[in-house]
Amino acid sequence: EDQVTQSPEALRLQEGESSSLNCSYTVSGLRGLFWYRQDPGKGPEFLFTLYSAGEEKEKERLKATLTKKESFLHITAPKPEDSATYLCAVLRTSGSRLTFGEGTQLTVNP
Amino acid sequence: NAGVTQTPKFRILKIGQSMTLQCAQDMNHNYMYWYRQDPGMGLKLIYYSVGAGITDKGEVPNGYNVSRSTTEDFPLRLELAAPSQTSVYFCASSYPDRALGTSVGTDTQYFGPGTRLTVL
């Protein structure tokens, strides 16, 4: 059974204080690892897809990296508008169903 | 494009009532999904469809039914609503390249805004 574990559950940062969110996964054949951002009362918004170990992708202050066992979402000099819940999900090679982690709730204080 | 749309946004049901949650997408995606999200939890897959006329169960299908008569629409039916079905429901769609055997398309799932359902 595929498993995705995100840590920490919640993270509080000061504006400009860089940090990382972790996503550990167990899957029999990874096709892709996905990061989503979810604001309160809204649906998840797609951020990145990573397909192979060593791959990195960036978008504004966010950078996602992937190893064979985990992915990191690095947030550089965050701003209050980066506050959201960040969800990680994996897709196995043989399937079409995403398995989601429980998310990390990020709060960035001004 | 409107993307993925869901109606209603909010609904309160009494125990034993039935209702249909509507989902539509205008991106010509062949795959569609229904998830539920309980407070502080990740998303759990209820049902999914790989194309019109084809549906399959996800992790938590009990108490729900789906149909897919067109590419655009994927309604979720709740029969005999129970308090345990209180949740936020999200519909999503994607266009996997594997479905066509080409390099066109993406595995990325795009989500609707959700329906918040309370069963009392």
Tab-separated table of C-alpha atoms in Angstrom:
chain	number	residue	atom	x	y	z
A	1	GLU	CA	0.000	0.000	0.000
A	2	ASP	CA	1.293	3.440	-0.921
A	3	GLN	CA	2.061	5.740	1.986
A	4	VAL	CA	2.816	9.457	2.189
A	5	THR	CA	3.889	11.160	5.410
A	6	GLN	CA	4.331	14.916	5.657
A	7	SER	CA	6.197	16.781	8.373
A	8	PRO	CA	5.842	18.926	10.275
A	9	GLU	CA	2.049	19.006	10.647
A	10	ALA	CA	2.232	22.753	11.209
A	11	LEU	CA	4.982	25.310	10.757
A	12	ARG	CA	5.016	28.909	11.832
A	13	LEU	CA	7.626	31.228	10.305
A	14	GLN	CA	8.460	34.875	10.434
A	15	GLU	CA	8.443	36.718	7.143
A	16	GLY	CA	11.826	36.175	5.481
A	17	GLU	CA	12.670	33.094	7.570
A	18	SER	CA	13.461	30.280	5.107
A	19	SER	CA	12.574	26.653	5.873
A	20	SER	CA	11.660	23.297	4.339
A	21	LEU	CA	8.656	20.987	4.362
A	22	ASN	CA	9.203	17.243	4.137
A	23	CYS	CA	7.268	14.545	2.291
A	24	SER	CA	8.362	10.932	2.854
A	25	TYR	CA	6.827	8.296	0.631
A	26	THR	CA	6.602	4.558	0.088
A	27	VAL	CA	5.315	3.438	-3.289
A	28	SER	CA	5.902	0.441	-5.514
A	29	GLY	CA	7.184	2.236	-8.590
A	30	LEU	CA	6.927	6.024	-8.542
A	31	ARG	CA	5.518	7.654	-11.632
A	32	GLY	CA	5.332	11.130	-10.156
A	33	LEU	CA	5.287	13.148	-6.945
A	34	PHE	CA	3.004	16.152	-6.796
A	35	TRP	CA	2.924	19.250	-4.620
A	36	TYR	CA	-0.273	21.227	-4.169
A	37	ARG	CA	-1.130	24.376	-2.253
A	38	GLN	CA	-4.520	24.613	-0.558
A	39	ASP	CA	-5.975	27.835	0.826
A	40	PRO	CA	-8.794	27.681	3.406
A	41	GLY	CA	-12.144	26.905	1.801
A	42	LYS	CA	-10.642	26.228	-1.633
A	43	GLY	CA	-9.560	23.287	-3.728
A	44	PRO	CA	-5.921	22.229	-4.032
A	45	GLU	CA	-3.906	24.260	-6.517
A	46	PHE	CA	-1.192	22.478	-8.480
A	47	LEU	CA	2.412	23.581	-7.859
A	48	PHE	CA	4.897	20.981	-9.119
A	49	THR	CA	5.339	17.494	-10.483
A	50	LEU	CA	8.634	15.639	-9.959
A	51	TYR	CA	9.296	12.433	-11.852
A	52	SER	CA	12.782	11.219	-10.961
A	53	ALA	CA	15.314	11.378	-8.125
A	54	GLY	CA	17.522	14.434	-8.410
A	55	GLU	CA	14.908	16.501	-10.188
A	56	GLU	CA	14.283	20.044	-8.970
A	57	LYS	CA	11.615	22.593	-9.882
A	58	GLU	CA	11.190	26.209	-8.843
A	59	LYS	CA	8.371	28.699	-8.768
A	60	GLU	CA	8.897	32.103	-7.208
A	61	ARG	CA	9.957	31.460	-3.586
A	62	LEU	CA	9.290	27.708	-3.761
A	63	LYS	CA	11.679	24.975	-4.789
A	64	ALA	CA	10.788	21.281	-4.814
A	65	THR	CA	13.364	18.493	-4.784
A	66	LEU	CA	13.056	14.708	-4.990
A	67	THR	CA	15.077	11.746	-3.731
A	68	LYS	CA	14.201	8.051	-3.852
A	69	LYS	CA	12.493	8.239	-0.467
A	70	GLU	CA	11.373	11.817	0.077
A	71	SER	CA	10.690	15.225	-1.351
A	72	PHE	CA	11.358	18.638	0.111
A	73	LEU	CA	9.553	21.872	-0.521
A	74	HIS	CA	11.961	24.686	0.259
A	75	ILE	CA	10.513	28.111	0.946
A	76	THR	CA	12.970	30.974	0.614
A	77	ALA	CA	12.250	34.298	2.321
A	78	PRO	CA	8.537	33.536	2.702
A	79	LYS	CA	5.859	36.192	2.717
A	80	PRO	CA	2.503	36.168	4.544
A	81	GLU	CA	0.749	35.297	1.276
A	82	ASP	CA	2.617	31.972	1.271
A	83	SER	CA	0.499	30.918	4.242
A	84	ALA	CA	-1.498	27.836	3.217
A	85	THR	CA	-1.610	24.085	3.609
A	86	TYR	CA	0.850	22.293	1.345
A	87	LEU	CA	-0.120	18.809	0.203
A	88	CYS	CA	2.127	16.127	-1.216
A	89	ALA	CA	0.838	13.190	-3.284
A	90	VAL	CA	2.337	10.231	-5.162
A	91	LEU	CA	1.234	8.432	-8.292
A	92	ARG	CA	2.462	4.910	-8.877
A	93	THR	CA	3.613	3.696	-12.269
A	94	SER	CA	0.922	1.031	-12.487
A	95	GLY	CA	-2.012	3.158	-11.369
A	96	SER	CA	-4.004	6.297	-11.972
A	97	ARG	CA	-4.802	7.171	-8.352
A	98	LEU	CA	-3.025	9.750	-6.240
A	99	THR	CA	-2.201	8.971	-2.603
A	100	PHE	CA	-2.108	12.154	-0.531
A	101	GLY	CA	-0.334	13.038	2.660
A	102	GLU	CA	-2.149	14.912	5.386
A	103	GLY	CA	-0.457	18.198	4.608
A	104	THR	CA	1.671	20.808	6.349
A	105	GLN	CA	-0.108	23.944	7.486
A	106	LEU	CA	2.268	26.861	6.969
A	107	THR	CA	1.735	30.218	8.642
A	108	VAL	CA	4.009	33.143	7.802
A	109	ASN	CA	3.767	36.062	10.187
A	110	PRO	CA	4.590	39.611	9.040
B	1	ASN	CA	-11.930	27.803	-19.723
B	2	ALA	CA	-13.811	27.531	-16.447
B	3	GLY	CA	-11.755	24.475	-15.469
B	4	VAL	CA	-13.466	22.174	-12.966
B	5	THR	CA	-16.748	23.433	-11.545
B	6	GLN	CA	-18.769	21.996	-8.673
B	7	THR	CA	-22.285	22.636	-7.398
B	8	PRO	CA	-23.574	23.272	-4.830
B	9	LYS	CA	-20.923	25.022	-2.719
B	10	PHE	CA	-22.674	24.218	0.542
B	11	ARG	CA	-25.428	21.807	1.549
B	12	ILE	CA	-27.009	20.599	4.759
B	13	LEU	CA	-28.767	17.236	4.674
B	14	LYS	CA	-30.797	15.347	7.194
B	15	ILE	CA	-29.908	11.748	7.998
B	16	GLY	CA	-31.406	9.448	5.376
B	17	GLN	CA	-31.781	12.077	2.660
B	18	SER	CA	-30.173	11.712	-0.738
B	19	MET	CA	-28.476	14.183	-3.017
B	20	THR	CA	-26.255	14.501	-6.064
B	21	LEU	CA	-23.072	16.549	-6.124
B	22	GLN	CA	-22.400	17.916	-9.582
B	23	CYS	CA	-18.998	18.165	-11.250
B	24	ALA	CA	-18.164	19.392	-14.726
B	25	GLN	CA	-14.944	20.128	-16.596
B	26	ASP	CA	-14.384	21.903	-19.899
B	27	MET	CA	-10.765	20.862	-20.503
B	28	ASN	CA	-11.627	17.690	-22.433
B	29	HIS	CA	-9.964	15.608	-19.734
B	30	ASN	CA	-10.703	11.907	-19.913
B	31	TYR	CA	-9.949	11.091	-16.253
B	32	MET	CA	-12.148	12.420	-13.444
B	33	TYR	CA	-12.066	11.832	-9.684
B	34	TRP	CA	-14.057	12.383	-6.506
B	35	TYR	CA	-12.287	12.942	-3.182
B	36	ARG	CA	-13.418	13.739	0.313
B	37	GLN	CA	-11.391	15.735	2.811
B	38	ASP	CA	-12.098	15.589	6.510
B	39	PRO	CA	-10.771	18.330	8.840
B	40	GLY	CA	-6.977	18.216	9.188
B	41	MET	CA	-6.731	15.229	6.873
B	42	GLY	CA	-5.510	14.579	3.386
B	43	LEU	CA	-7.767	13.706	0.486
B	44	LYS	CA	-9.296	10.249	0.208
B	45	LEU	CA	-10.369	8.932	-3.195
B	46	ILE	CA	-14.022	7.892	-3.406
B	47	TYR	CA	-14.493	6.990	-7.076
B	48	TYR	CA	-12.779	7.719	-10.344
B	49	SER	CA	-13.470	7.396	-14.054
B	50	VAL	CA	-11.073	6.890	-16.961
B	51	GLY	CA	-13.648	7.831	-19.569
B	52	ALA	CA	-17.334	7.998	-20.399
B	53	GLY	CA	-19.105	4.834	-19.284
B	54	ILE	CA	-16.177	3.600	-17.134
B	55	THR	CA	-15.971	4.047	-13.358
B	56	ASP	CA	-14.073	2.372	-10.549
B	57	LYS	CA	-13.947	2.423	-6.755
B	58	GLY	CA	-11.341	4.300	-4.770
B	59	GLU	CA	-10.379	3.976	-1.104
B	60	VAL	CA	-13.713	4.969	0.471
B	61	PRO	CA	-16.605	4.166	-1.917
B	62	ASN	CA	-19.208	2.918	0.577
B	63	GLY	CA	-22.350	5.051	0.653
B	64	TYR	CA	-21.668	6.679	-2.723
B	65	ASN	CA	-22.416	6.038	-6.377
B	66	VAL	CA	-21.200	7.626	-9.595
B	67	SER	CA	-21.974	7.634	-13.275
B	68	ARG	CA	-20.142	9.025	-16.292
B	69	SER	CA	-22.362	9.402	-19.319
B	70	THR	CA	-20.332	12.225	-20.910
B	71	THR	CA	-16.684	13.303	-20.919
B	72	GLU	CA	-17.584	16.587	-19.231
B	73	ASP	CA	-19.731	15.483	-16.279
B	74	PHE	CA	-19.106	13.210	-13.312
B	75	PRO	CA	-21.875	13.422	-10.676
B	76	LEU	CA	-21.535	11.850	-7.221
B	77	ARG	CA	-24.665	10.414	-5.635
B	78	LEU	CA	-25.152	10.070	-1.883
B	79	GLU	CA	-27.896	7.660	-0.899
B	80	LEU	CA	-29.214	7.592	2.670
B	81	ALA	CA	-26.905	10.286	4.016
B	82	ALA	CA	-25.156	9.577	7.336
B	83	PRO	CA	-23.271	11.912	9.729
B	84	SER	CA	-20.047	10.132	8.736
B	85	GLN	CA	-20.444	11.654	5.270
B	86	THR	CA	-20.050	15.164	6.640
B	87	SER	CA	-16.997	16.386	4.767
B	88	VAL	CA	-15.718	18.595	1.973
B	89	TYR	CA	-15.958	16.947	-1.435
B	90	PHE	CA	-13.591	17.757	-4.265
B	91	CYS	CA	-13.833	16.793	-7.885
B	92	ALA	CA	-10.716	16.675	-10.071
B	93	SER	CA	-9.786	15.880	-13.644
B	94	SER	CA	-6.650	14.979	-15.566
B	95	TYR	CA	-5.417	14.030	-19.022
B	96	PRO	CA	-2.888	11.230	-18.577
B	97	ASP	CA	-0.684	10.697	-21.576
B	98	ARG	CA	-0.650	6.970	-20.851
B	99	ALA	CA	-4.310	6.857	-21.815
B	100	LEU	CA	-3.392	7.756	-25.375
B	101	GLY	CA	0.040	6.184	-25.585
B	102	THR	CA	1.483	9.516	-26.629
B	103	SER	CA	3.588	12.207	-25.018
B	104	VAL	CA	0.661	14.604	-25.034
B	105	GLY	CA	-1.048	15.295	-21.758
B	106	THR	CA	-0.092	15.263	-18.123
B	107	ASP	CA	-0.795	13.269	-14.979
B	108	THR	CA	-1.547	16.466	-13.116
B	109	GLN	CA	-4.982	16.550	-11.520
B	110	TYR	CA	-6.841	19.849	-11.453
B	111	PHE	CA	-9.323	20.391	-8.672
B	112	GLY	CA	-12.654	22.128	-8.348
B	113	PRO	CA	-13.520	24.518	-5.505
B	114	GLY	CA	-15.301	21.870	-3.421
B	115	THR	CA	-18.710	21.205	-1.890
B	116	ARG	CA	-19.046	21.461	1.888
B	117	LEU	CA	-21.620	18.922	3.051
B	118	THR	CA	-23.047	18.617	6.546
B	119	VAL	CA	-25.318	15.734	7.536
B	120	LEU	CA	-27.366	16.298	10.687
